[in-house]
CSV table of C-alpha atoms and ligand atoms in Angstrom, one decimal:
chain,number,residue,atom,x,y,z
A,20,ARG,CA,20.8,13.7,72.5
A,21,VAL,CA,20.9,17.0,71.3
A,22,ALA,CA,25.0,18.6,72.3
A,23,ASN,CA,24.9,15.7,74.8
A,24,PHE,CA,23.5,17.1,77.3
A,25,PRO,CA,22.7,15.0,80.6
A,26,PHE,CA,19.0,16.2,81.1
A,27,ILE,CA,16.8,18.2,79.3
A,28,LYS,CA,16.1,21.3,81.9
A,29,GLY,CA,15.8,25.1,81.7
A,30,ILE,CA,15.8,27.8,83.7
A,31,GLU,CA,12.3,27.6,83.7
A,32,ASP,CA,13.0,24.4,86.0
A,33,PHE,CA,15.3,25.9,88.5
A,34,ASP,CA,14.0,27.0,91.6
A,35,PHE,CA,15.7,29.7,93.0
A,36,SER,CA,14.2,30.0,96.3
A,37,PHE,CA,15.5,26.9,97.0
A,38,GLN,CA,19.1,28.3,96.7
A,39,PRO,CA,19.4,31.5,98.1
A,40,SER,CA,22.9,32.0,97.5
A,41,ILE,CA,22.5,32.1,93.7
A,42,ASN,CA,21.7,35.8,92.5
A,43,LYS,CA,18.7,35.4,90.1
A,44,GLN,CA,19.4,38.4,88.1
A,45,GLN,CA,23.1,37.2,87.6
A,46,ILE,CA,22.2,34.3,86.2
A,47,MET,CA,19.2,36.0,84.1
A,48,ASP,CA,21.6,37.9,82.7
A,49,LEU,CA,24.1,35.0,81.7
A,50,MET,CA,21.1,33.6,80.0
A,51,SER,CA,21.0,36.6,77.5
A,52,LEU,CA,24.1,35.1,76.1
A,53,ARG,CA,25.8,38.3,75.9
A,54,PHE,CA,29.3,36.5,77.5
A,55,LEU,CA,29.6,34.6,74.1
A,56,GLU,CA,30.6,38.1,72.4
A,57,GLY,CA,33.2,38.6,74.4
A,58,ASN,CA,34.4,35.0,74.7
A,59,GLU,CA,33.7,35.1,78.4
A,60,ASN,CA,33.7,32.0,80.4
A,61,ILE,CA,31.6,30.8,83.1
A,62,LEU,CA,32.6,28.5,86.4
A,63,PHE,CA,30.1,27.5,88.8
A,64,VAL,CA,31.7,26.6,92.0
A,65,GLY,CA,30.1,24.3,94.9
A,66,THR,CA,29.4,21.2,96.6
A,67,PRO,CA,27.5,18.4,95.4
A,68,GLY,CA,23.8,18.9,94.6
A,69,VAL,CA,23.5,22.7,94.6
A,70,GLY,CA,22.5,22.9,90.9
A,71,LYS,CA,25.8,23.5,89.0
A,72,THR,CA,25.2,20.8,86.2
A,73,HIS,CA,21.5,22.2,86.1
A,74,LEU,CA,22.5,25.9,85.4
A,75,ALA,CA,25.4,25.0,83.2
A,76,THR,CA,22.8,23.0,81.2
A,77,ALA,CA,20.3,25.7,81.3
A,78,ILE,CA,22.5,28.2,79.8
A,79,GLY,CA,23.6,25.6,77.1
A,80,ILE,CA,20.1,24.8,75.9
A,81,GLU,CA,19.7,28.1,75.5
A,82,CYS,CA,23.1,28.6,73.3
A,83,ALA,CA,22.1,25.8,71.3
A,84,LYS,CA,18.8,26.9,70.7
A,85,ARG,CA,20.0,30.2,69.2
A,86,ARG,CA,22.0,28.1,67.0
A,87,TYR,CA,25.8,28.3,68.7
A,88,SER,CA,27.2,25.4,68.0
A,89,THR,CA,27.7,23.8,71.8
A,90,TYR,CA,28.7,20.6,73.3
A,91,PHE,CA,28.4,19.1,76.9
A,92,ILE,CA,31.3,16.9,78.0
A,93,HIS,CA,32.5,15.2,81.3
A,94,PHE,CA,35.5,16.3,82.4
A,95,GLN,CA,37.1,12.9,82.8
A,96,GLU,CA,35.5,11.7,79.6
A,97,LEU,CA,37.2,15.0,78.0
A,98,ILE,CA,40.7,13.6,79.1
A,99,ALA,CA,40.0,10.5,78.4
A,100,GLN,CA,39.1,11.4,74.6
A,101,LEU,CA,42.5,13.6,74.7
A,102,LYS,CA,44.6,10.8,76.1
A,103,LYS,CA,43.4,8.2,73.4
A,104,ALA,CA,43.9,11.2,70.4
A,105,LEU,CA,47.4,11.5,71.9
A,106,LEU,CA,47.9,7.9,72.1
A,107,GLU,CA,46.8,7.4,68.1
A,108,ASN,CA,48.8,10.7,67.0
A,109,ARG,CA,45.7,12.5,66.4
A,110,LEU,CA,46.0,15.1,69.0
A,111,GLU,CA,45.8,18.4,66.8
A,112,TYR,CA,42.8,17.1,65.1
A,113,ARG,CA,40.9,16.5,68.5
A,114,LEU,CA,42.0,20.0,70.0
A,115,LYS,CA,40.7,21.5,66.8
A,116,HIS,CA,37.6,19.6,67.0
A,117,PHE,CA,37.2,20.5,70.7
A,118,SER,CA,38.2,24.4,69.7
A,119,LYS,CA,35.5,25.1,67.2
A,120,TYR,CA,32.7,24.6,69.7
A,121,LYS,CA,31.8,28.0,70.6
A,122,VAL,CA,30.5,27.0,73.9
A,123,LEU,CA,31.9,23.9,75.7
A,124,ILE,CA,30.6,22.7,78.8
A,125,ILE,CA,32.7,20.7,81.0
A,126,ASP,CA,31.2,19.1,84.1
A,127,GLU,CA,32.7,17.6,87.2
A,128,ILE,CA,35.9,19.1,87.2
A,129,GLY,CA,37.6,17.6,90.5
A,130,TYR,CA,36.0,14.4,91.2
A,131,LEU,CA,39.1,12.5,90.8
A,132,PRO,CA,42.3,13.6,90.2
A,133,ILE,CA,44.2,13.5,86.8
A,134,ASP,CA,47.6,12.7,86.2
A,135,ASN,CA,50.4,15.0,84.5
A,136,ASP,CA,49.7,13.7,80.9
A,137,GLY,CA,45.8,14.9,81.6
A,138,ALA,CA,46.7,17.9,83.0
A,139,ASN,CA,49.0,19.0,80.1
A,140,LEU,CA,46.1,18.0,77.7
A,141,PHE,CA,43.7,19.8,79.5
A,142,PHE,CA,45.9,23.0,79.7
A,143,GLN,CA,46.4,22.7,75.7
A,144,LEU,CA,42.8,22.2,75.3
A,145,ILE,CA,41.6,25.8,77.5
A,146,SER,CA,45.1,27.5,75.7
A,147,SER,CA,43.4,26.9,72.4
A,148,ARG,CA,39.9,28.1,73.4
A,149,TYR,CA,41.4,30.9,75.3
A,150,GLU,CA,39.8,34.4,74.5
A,151,LYS,CA,38.0,32.6,71.0
A,152,SER,CA,35.3,30.5,72.7
A,153,SER,CA,33.5,30.5,75.6
A,154,THR,CA,33.8,27.3,78.4
A,155,ILE,CA,31.4,26.8,80.9
A,156,ILE,CA,32.7,24.9,83.7
A,157,THR,CA,31.5,23.1,87.1
A,158,THR,CA,33.1,22.3,89.9
A,159,ASN,CA,33.3,21.0,93.4
A,160,VAL,CA,36.9,22.1,94.1
A,161,VAL,CA,37.5,25.6,95.4
A,162,PHE,CA,40.2,27.0,93.1
A,163,SER,CA,43.1,27.4,95.8
A,164,GLU,CA,43.0,23.5,95.7
A,165,TRP,CA,43.0,22.6,92.2
A,166,GLY,CA,46.5,21.9,92.6
A,167,GLU,CA,45.7,18.6,94.0
A,168,ILE,CA,43.7,17.9,91.0
A,169,PHE,CA,46.1,18.6,88.6
A,170,GLY,CA,48.9,17.1,90.2
A,171,GLY,CA,50.6,20.7,90.9
A,172,ALA,CA,50.0,24.5,91.4
A,173,THR,CA,52.0,25.5,88.5
A,174,ILE,CA,49.9,23.6,86.2
A,175,ALA,CA,46.7,24.4,88.0
A,176,ASN,CA,47.7,28.3,88.2
A,177,ALA,CA,48.6,28.3,84.3
A,178,ILE,CA,44.8,26.6,83.6
A,179,LEU,CA,42.8,28.7,86.1
A,180,ASP,CA,44.8,32.1,84.7
A,181,ARG,CA,43.4,31.7,81.2
A,182,LEU,CA,39.5,30.4,82.5
A,183,LEU,CA,39.5,33.2,84.9
A,184,HIS,CA,40.6,36.3,82.8
A,185,HIS,CA,37.3,36.9,81.2
A,186,SER,CA,34.9,34.8,83.2
A,187,TYR,CA,31.8,35.1,85.8
A,188,VAL,CA,32.1,32.8,88.8
A,189,ILE,CA,29.3,31.8,90.4
A,190,PHE,CA,30.1,30.4,94.3
A,191,ILE,CA,26.8,28.2,95.3
A,192,LYS,CA,26.4,27.7,98.8
A,193,GLY,CA,23.4,26.1,100.2
A,194,PRO,CA,21.7,22.2,100.8
A,195,SER,CA,22.1,19.7,98.0
A,196,TYR,CA,18.4,19.7,95.7
A,197,ARG,CA,19.0,15.7,95.8
A,198,LEU,CA,18.8,15.4,99.7
A,199,GLN,CA,16.1,17.6,100.3
A,200,SER,CA,13.2,15.5,100.8
A,201,LYS,CA,15.3,12.9,102.4
A,202,THR,CA,15.7,12.5,106.2
A,203,VAL,CA,19.1,11.3,106.9
A,204,TYR,CA,19.8,9.1,110.2
A,205,PHE,CA,23.0,9.1,111.8
A,206,SER,CA,23.7,6.4,114.7
A,207,ASN,CA,26.7,5.9,116.7
A,208,THR,CA,26.5,2.1,117.0
B,319,ADP,P1,25.1,19.6,91.0
B,319,ADP,O1,25.9,19.5,89.5
B,319,ADP,O2,25.5,20.7,91.7
B,319,ADP,O3,25.7,18.5,91.6
B,319,ADP,P2,22.3,19.2,89.9
B,319,ADP,O4,22.8,20.5,88.9
B,319,ADP,O5,23.2,18.0,88.9
B,319,ADP,O6,23.6,19.4,91.3
B,319,ADP,O7,21.2,19.0,90.6
B,319,ADP,C1,21.0,17.7,91.1
B,319,ADP,C2,19.3,17.7,90.8
B,319,ADP,O8,18.9,18.4,91.4
B,319,ADP,C3,19.1,17.5,89.2
B,319,ADP,O9,18.2,16.9,88.9
B,319,ADP,C4,18.3,19.2,89.3
B,319,ADP,O10,17.9,19.4,88.3
B,319,ADP,C5,17.7,19.0,90.5
B,319,ADP,N1,18.3,20.7,91.1
B,319,ADP,C6,19.3,21.2,91.4
B,319,ADP,N2,19.1,22.3,92.1
B,319,ADP,C7,17.7,22.4,91.8
B,319,ADP,C8,16.8,24.0,92.1
B,319,ADP,N3,16.9,24.9,92.9
B,319,ADP,N4,15.5,23.8,91.5
B,319,ADP,C9,15.3,23.0,90.6
B,319,ADP,N5,15.9,21.7,90.4
B,319,ADP,C10,17.1,21.2,91.1
B,320,MG,MG1,26.8,18.3,88.5
């Protein structure tokens, strides 16, 4: 798959009327890719199914179309690759590999907590990209709780500091698109 995207869906496939908490104009401004000029980041924050991965992918596809080097990776997979590189004494090479992408999309931060090694490796990756390239992140965890993902507030704050310094944060509050057509029955028995 091109740039490892989970699916090929653009902004034209996104139904803004389903998710009124999203400012469509703000998303269309991001689609202009002006954020790349300032090496700014984008963070999508919201509960499952609200469209975070879809929007991150739509922006990523636009970046790839305009010939910016772009790569999509799940957070857990990224950490696993960095850990493997550390064990094999190739960490510097691997960090360089990930920092050369103009646009790196890191999906699903926070579904599972990571250990101290993983947190330190992620900090190194974010530091290596800081003010040099753009990172797009999706997360279901509000920033005040990132200490629980990374095993401590100090490292979480160091990561957030760099991610948020030049960034656009999109909070999405609304229903899950995945569940829209499903009727869920709860029983007490
Ligand atoms: P999240 O990453 O927030 O958990 P996704 O972006 O993966 O959610 O969305 C779940 C599924 O629903 C995907 O197939 C996505 O394309 C679709 N989807 C979500 N929101 C919308 C929307 N507003 N319009 C069209 N499709 C949507
Ligand atoms: Mg997602």
